Amino acid sequence: MYDKREFQKRRAAALKYNRGEGSAPKVVASGRGAVADKIVEKAKEFDVPLFKNEALANSLLDVDIGEKIPPQLYKTVAEVFIWLLSSEQLAVKEKEAEEEANKQK
């Protein structure tokens, strides 16, 4: 059975950050329901890691597409980017270890 309330609960947002610009990350996509599903689908398609934080997603829905995140979200978004960098570094180390193990076979 279709539950519209449950469908609308799904929320997602995508951020873009260019270190060289020296400014805050921008919201490049956000939405509820089917739009949120599409954002998640595209992230998976391009191997973009997903980070679940309902409160942050709700706050990002209030930011217009193309706008920088507000200062009150800097700390939380910084924590997400730290997690992202750590995840990427771990993935690189795991890949290097796997390649090294394959060389020794």
Tab-separated table of N, CA and C in Angstrom:
chain	number	residue	atom	x	y	z
A	1	MET	N	0.840	-1.188	0.000
A	1	MET	CA	0.000	0.000	0.000
A	1	MET	C	0.885	1.251	0.000
A	2	TYR	N	0.529	2.227	-0.753
A	2	TYR	CA	1.267	3.480	-0.881
A	2	TYR	C	0.985	4.381	0.317
A	3	ASP	N	2.042	4.804	0.990
A	3	ASP	CA	1.910	5.702	2.142
A	3	ASP	C	2.590	7.025	1.789
A	4	LYS	N	1.793	8.015	1.443
A	4	LYS	CA	2.328	9.307	1.003
A	4	LYS	C	3.189	9.955	2.076
A	5	ARG	N	2.805	9.817	3.343
A	5	ARG	CA	3.594	10.430	4.429
A	5	ARG	C	4.984	9.812	4.497
A	6	GLU	N	5.047	8.485	4.370
A	6	GLU	CA	6.346	7.805	4.410
A	6	GLU	C	7.181	8.218	3.202
A	7	PHE	N	6.543	8.316	2.045
A	7	PHE	CA	7.217	8.720	0.815
A	7	PHE	C	7.816	10.116	0.962
A	8	GLN	N	7.045	11.046	1.529
A	8	GLN	CA	7.505	12.424	1.685
A	8	GLN	C	8.571	12.566	2.769
A	9	LYS	N	8.685	11.581	3.658
A	9	LYS	CA	9.708	11.640	4.707
A	9	LYS	C	11.112	11.520	4.130
A	10	ARG	N	11.223	10.833	3.010
A	10	ARG	CA	12.550	10.645	2.418
A	10	ARG	C	13.054	11.990	1.917
A	11	ARG	N	14.236	12.348	2.393
A	11	ARG	CA	14.830	13.633	2.026
A	11	ARG	C	16.288	13.410	1.650
A	12	ALA	N	16.776	14.230	0.738
A	12	ALA	CA	18.181	14.133	0.351
A	12	ALA	C	18.649	15.492	-0.148
A	13	ALA	N	19.940	15.705	-0.002
A	13	ALA	CA	20.563	16.927	-0.522
A	13	ALA	C	21.961	16.574	-1.002
A	14	ALA	N	22.429	17.307	-1.982
A	14	ALA	CA	23.780	17.122	-2.509
A	14	ALA	C	24.512	18.451	-2.416
A	15	LEU	N	25.769	18.366	-1.995
A	15	LEU	CA	26.594	19.562	-1.836
A	15	LEU	C	27.776	19.515	-2.783
A	16	LYS	N	28.259	20.693	-3.135
A	16	LYS	CA	29.471	20.819	-3.945
A	16	LYS	C	30.398	21.776	-3.223
A	17	TYR	N	31.664	21.381	-3.146
A	17	TYR	CA	32.650	22.238	-2.483
A	17	TYR	C	33.902	22.287	-3.332
A	18	ASN	N	34.321	23.490	-3.679
A	18	ASN	CA	35.569	23.706	-4.408
A	18	ASN	C	36.550	24.382	-3.473
A	19	ARG	N	37.530	23.618	-3.042
A	19	ARG	CA	38.501	24.126	-2.073
A	19	ARG	C	39.162	25.417	-2.559
A	20	GLY	N	39.438	25.504	-3.836
A	20	GLY	CA	40.120	26.663	-4.391
A	20	GLY	C	39.315	27.950	-4.341
A	21	GLU	N	38.003	27.844	-4.270
A	21	GLU	CA	37.157	29.039	-4.226
A	21	GLU	C	37.215	29.739	-2.881
A	22	GLY	N	37.546	28.988	-1.839
A	22	GLY	CA	37.638	29.577	-0.506
A	22	GLY	C	36.311	30.018	0.068
A	23	SER	N	35.238	29.409	-0.400
A	23	SER	CA	33.930	29.770	0.143
A	23	SER	C	33.216	28.512	0.627
A	24	ALA	N	32.054	28.707	1.189
A	24	ALA	CA	31.279	27.603	1.755
A	24	ALA	C	30.744	26.680	0.658
A	25	PRO	N	30.465	25.429	1.019
A	25	PRO	CA	29.842	24.512	0.062
A	25	PRO	C	28.483	25.044	-0.395
A	26	LYS	N	28.095	24.621	-1.595
A	26	LYS	CA	26.803	25.023	-2.159
A	26	LYS	C	25.887	23.813	-2.263
A	27	VAL	N	24.605	24.063	-2.131
A	27	VAL	CA	23.600	23.027	-2.351
A	27	VAL	C	23.383	22.932	-3.862
A	28	VAL	N	23.620	21.744	-4.416
A	28	VAL	CA	23.436	21.571	-5.860
A	28	VAL	C	22.182	20.763	-6.188
A	29	ALA	N	21.610	20.116	-5.176
A	29	ALA	CA	20.352	19.385	-5.360
A	29	ALA	C	19.744	19.124	-3.991
A	30	SER	N	18.426	19.140	-3.934
A	30	SER	CA	17.740	18.772	-2.691
A	30	SER	C	16.288	18.470	-3.015
A	31	GLY	N	15.689	17.639	-2.196
A	31	GLY	CA	14.286	17.343	-2.419
A	31	GLY	C	13.757	16.261	-1.500
A	32	ARG	N	12.465	16.005	-1.660
A	32	ARG	CA	11.742	14.988	-0.884
A	32	ARG	C	11.182	13.939	-1.838
A	33	GLY	N	10.847	12.797	-1.276
A	33	GLY	CA	10.165	11.765	-2.048
A	33	GLY	C	10.931	11.326	-3.279
A	34	ALA	N	10.284	11.413	-4.450
A	34	ALA	CA	10.886	10.949	-5.699
A	34	ALA	C	12.158	11.718	-6.037
A	35	VAL	N	12.196	13.003	-5.723
A	35	VAL	CA	13.404	13.802	-5.982
A	35	VAL	C	14.547	13.296	-5.107
A	36	ALA	N	14.266	13.025	-3.846
A	36	ALA	CA	15.285	12.480	-2.943
A	36	ALA	C	15.782	11.137	-3.463
A	37	ASP	N	14.862	10.308	-3.923
A	37	ASP	CA	15.247	9.004	-4.472
A	37	ASP	C	16.179	9.169	-5.668
A	38	LYS	N	15.900	10.138	-6.520
A	38	LYS	CA	16.728	10.377	-7.712
A	38	LYS	C	18.119	10.871	-7.314
A	39	ILE	N	18.198	11.730	-6.300
A	39	ILE	CA	19.495	12.218	-5.815
A	39	ILE	C	20.329	11.042	-5.313
A	40	VAL	N	19.710	10.175	-4.528
A	40	VAL	CA	20.417	9.002	-3.994
A	40	VAL	C	20.829	8.068	-5.132
A	41	GLU	N	19.939	7.856	-6.088
A	41	GLU	CA	20.233	6.998	-7.238
A	41	GLU	C	21.446	7.518	-8.009
A	42	LYS	N	21.481	8.823	-8.278
A	42	LYS	CA	22.605	9.418	-9.013
A	42	LYS	C	23.899	9.320	-8.211
A	43	ALA	N	23.816	9.528	-6.909
A	43	ALA	CA	25.005	9.411	-6.063
A	43	ALA	C	25.576	8.001	-6.157
A	44	LYS	N	24.712	7.010	-6.069
A	44	LYS	CA	25.169	5.618	-6.165
A	44	LYS	C	25.747	5.329	-7.543
A	45	GLU	N	25.106	5.863	-8.578
A	45	GLU	CA	25.560	5.652	-9.954
A	45	GLU	C	26.992	6.147	-10.145
A	46	PHE	N	27.345	7.245	-9.483
A	46	PHE	CA	28.676	7.829	-9.625
A	46	PHE	C	29.583	7.535	-8.430
A	47	ASP	N	29.208	6.527	-7.639
A	47	ASP	CA	30.000	6.109	-6.467
A	47	ASP	C	30.272	7.246	-5.490
A	48	VAL	N	29.310	8.118	-5.333
A	48	VAL	CA	29.417	9.193	-4.345
A	48	VAL	C	28.941	8.627	-3.009
A	49	PRO	N	29.778	8.709	-1.977
A	49	PRO	CA	29.361	8.176	-0.674
A	49	PRO	C	28.124	8.899	-0.143
A	50	LEU	N	27.285	8.143	0.541
A	50	LEU	CA	26.066	8.694	1.129
A	50	LEU	C	26.242	8.800	2.635
A	51	PHE	N	25.824	9.916	3.181
A	51	PHE	CA	25.923	10.173	4.619
A	51	PHE	C	24.527	10.473	5.120
A	52	LYS	N	24.065	9.703	6.097
A	52	LYS	CA	22.706	9.901	6.620
A	52	LYS	C	22.732	10.805	7.839
A	53	ASN	N	22.008	11.914	7.735
A	53	ASN	CA	21.829	12.825	8.861
A	53	ASN	C	20.514	13.562	8.599
A	54	GLU	N	19.466	13.079	9.230
A	54	GLU	CA	18.120	13.606	8.964
A	54	GLU	C	18.006	15.097	9.276
A	55	ALA	N	18.581	15.519	10.397
A	55	ALA	CA	18.497	16.938	10.774
A	55	ALA	C	19.206	17.814	9.749
A	56	LEU	N	20.373	17.374	9.291
A	56	LEU	CA	21.110	18.142	8.288
A	56	LEU	C	20.333	18.180	6.972
A	57	ALA	N	19.801	17.049	6.554
A	57	ALA	CA	19.015	17.020	5.314
A	57	ALA	C	17.840	17.992	5.398
A	58	ASN	N	17.157	17.997	6.530
A	58	ASN	CA	16.034	18.928	6.702
A	58	ASN	C	16.495	20.376	6.596
A	59	SER	N	17.629	20.692	7.199
A	59	SER	CA	18.153	22.066	7.142
A	59	SER	C	18.559	22.441	5.726
A	60	LEU	N	19.161	21.502	5.005
A	60	LEU	CA	19.610	21.792	3.643
A	60	LEU	C	18.442	21.983	2.680
A	61	LEU	N	17.293	21.403	2.996
A	61	LEU	CA	16.110	21.611	2.151
A	61	LEU	C	15.655	23.065	2.169
A	62	ASP	N	16.045	23.799	3.201
A	62	ASP	CA	15.672	25.214	3.304
A	62	ASP	C	16.616	26.138	2.537
A	63	VAL	N	17.714	25.581	2.020
A	63	VAL	CA	18.693	26.372	1.269
A	63	VAL	C	18.368	26.236	-0.218
A	64	ASP	N	18.296	27.362	-0.914
A	64	ASP	CA	17.997	27.334	-2.347
A	64	ASP	C	19.131	26.671	-3.121
A	65	ILE	N	18.771	25.993	-4.205
A	65	ILE	CA	19.753	25.365	-5.078
A	65	ILE	C	20.711	26.445	-5.592
A	66	GLY	N	22.004	26.148	-5.533
A	66	GLY	CA	23.021	27.089	-5.984
A	66	GLY	C	23.503	28.038	-4.909
A	67	GLU	N	22.838	28.030	-3.766
A	67	GLU	CA	23.225	28.914	-2.659
A	67	GLU	C	24.213	28.217	-1.730
A	68	LYS	N	25.043	29.026	-1.080
A	68	LYS	CA	25.989	28.505	-0.095
A	68	LYS	C	25.234	28.097	1.169
A	69	ILE	N	25.794	27.121	1.862
A	69	ILE	CA	25.172	26.726	3.124
A	69	ILE	C	25.322	27.865	4.123
A	70	PRO	N	24.380	28.012	5.041
A	70	PRO	CA	24.474	29.083	6.040
A	70	PRO	C	25.523	28.752	7.107
A	71	PRO	N	26.082	29.784	7.732
A	71	PRO	CA	27.130	29.581	8.746
A	71	PRO	C	26.751	28.611	9.860
A	72	GLN	N	25.490	28.550	10.242
A	72	GLN	CA	25.108	27.653	11.336
A	72	GLN	C	25.254	26.175	10.957
A	73	LEU	N	25.442	25.875	9.668
A	73	LEU	CA	25.640	24.488	9.234
A	73	LEU	C	27.106	24.147	8.982
A	74	TYR	N	28.005	25.127	9.090
A	74	TYR	CA	29.420	24.889	8.791
A	74	TYR	C	29.992	23.712	9.575
A	75	LYS	N	29.772	23.685	10.879
A	75	LYS	CA	30.375	22.649	11.720
A	75	LYS	C	29.872	21.260	11.316
A	76	THR	N	28.582	21.122	11.147
A	76	THR	CA	28.015	19.822	10.786
A	76	THR	C	28.491	19.377	9.412
A	77	VAL	N	28.503	20.290	8.453
A	77	VAL	CA	28.951	19.945	7.103
A	77	VAL	C	30.447	19.629	7.113
A	78	ALA	N	31.226	20.339	7.912
A	78	ALA	CA	32.655	20.029	8.029
A	78	ALA	C	32.848	18.605	8.542
A	79	GLU	N	32.038	18.192	9.504
A	79	GLU	CA	32.119	16.821	10.015
A	79	GLU	C	31.797	15.803	8.916
A	80	VAL	N	30.854	16.133	8.057
A	80	VAL	CA	30.520	15.248	6.937
A	80	VAL	C	31.706	15.149	5.982
A	81	PHE	N	32.327	16.279	5.668
A	81	PHE	CA	33.470	16.254	4.756
A	81	PHE	C	34.662	15.521	5.369
A	82	ILE	N	34.863	15.636	6.666
A	82	ILE	CA	35.927	14.878	7.341
A	82	ILE	C	35.645	13.385	7.211
A	83	TRP	N	34.393	12.990	7.445
A	83	TRP	CA	34.004	11.587	7.277
A	83	TRP	C	34.264	11.136	5.845
A	84	LEU	N	33.901	11.975	4.874
A	84	LEU	CA	34.078	11.645	3.465
A	84	LEU	C	35.554	11.433	3.134
A	85	LEU	N	36.406	12.348	3.576
A	85	LEU	CA	37.843	12.213	3.316
A	85	LEU	C	38.403	10.956	3.962
A	86	SER	N	37.990	10.669	5.175
A	86	SER	CA	38.442	9.459	5.865
A	86	SER	C	38.004	8.211	5.108
A	87	SER	N	36.774	8.215	4.620
A	87	SER	CA	36.254	7.079	3.855
A	87	SER	C	37.049	6.879	2.574
A	88	GLU	N	37.356	7.976	1.892
A	88	GLU	CA	38.127	7.888	0.650
A	88	GLU	C	39.535	7.377	0.922
A	89	GLN	N	40.168	7.865	1.989
A	89	GLN	CA	41.517	7.418	2.331
A	89	GLN	C	41.526	5.937	2.678
A	90	LEU	N	40.525	5.484	3.409
A	90	LEU	CA	40.423	4.072	3.762
A	90	LEU	C	40.246	3.222	2.509
A	91	ALA	N	39.421	3.667	1.583
A	91	ALA	CA	39.195	2.929	0.340
A	91	ALA	C	40.483	2.818	-0.466
A	92	VAL	N	41.275	3.880	-0.513
A	92	VAL	CA	42.550	3.859	-1.236
A	92	VAL	C	43.500	2.857	-0.588
A	93	LYS	N	43.594	2.887	0.739
A	93	LYS	CA	44.477	1.952	1.448
A	93	LYS	C	44.050	0.508	1.218
A	94	GLU	N	42.751	0.249	1.249
A	94	GLU	CA	42.254	-1.106	1.013
A	94	GLU	C	42.571	-1.563	-0.404
A	95	LYS	N	42.423	-0.675	-1.370
A	95	LYS	CA	42.726	-1.021	-2.758
A	95	LYS	C	44.211	-1.298	-2.931
A	96	GLU	N	45.064	-0.474	-2.310
A	96	GLU	CA	46.508	-0.687	-2.395
A	96	GLU	C	46.901	-2.017	-1.760
A	97	ALA	N	46.309	-2.342	-0.619
A	97	ALA	CA	46.607	-3.609	0.056
A	97	ALA	C	46.171	-4.795	-0.800
A	98	GLU	N	45.018	-4.669	-1.441
A	98	GLU	CA	44.525	-5.733	-2.315
A	98	GLU	C	45.447	-5.922	-3.513
A	99	GLU	N	45.891	-4.815	-4.111
A	99	GLU	CA	46.798	-4.898	-5.253
A	99	GLU	C	48.124	-5.524	-4.848
A	100	GLU	N	48.624	-5.167	-3.679
A	100	GLU	CA	49.880	-5.735	-3.183
A	100	GLU	C	49.732	-7.236	-2.941
A	101	ALA	N	48.606	-7.640	-2.379
A	101	ALA	CA	48.356	-9.063	-2.126
A	101	ALA	C	48.271	-9.836	-3.440
A	102	ASN	N	47.665	-9.229	-4.460
A	102	ASN	CA	47.563	-9.886	-5.766
A	102	ASN	C	48.923	-10.022	-6.433
A	103	LYS	N	49.825	-9.071	-6.213
A	103	LYS	CA	51.175	-9.136	-6.788
A	103	LYS	C	51.964	-10.298	-6.209
A	104	GLN	N	51.715	-10.603	-4.952
A	104	GLN	CA	52.487	-11.628	-4.266
A	104	GLN	C	51.970	-13.034	-4.548
A	105	LYS	N	50.898	-13.151	-5.301
A	105	LYS	CA	50.349	-14.480	-5.627
A	105	LYS	C	51.106	-15.121	-6.749
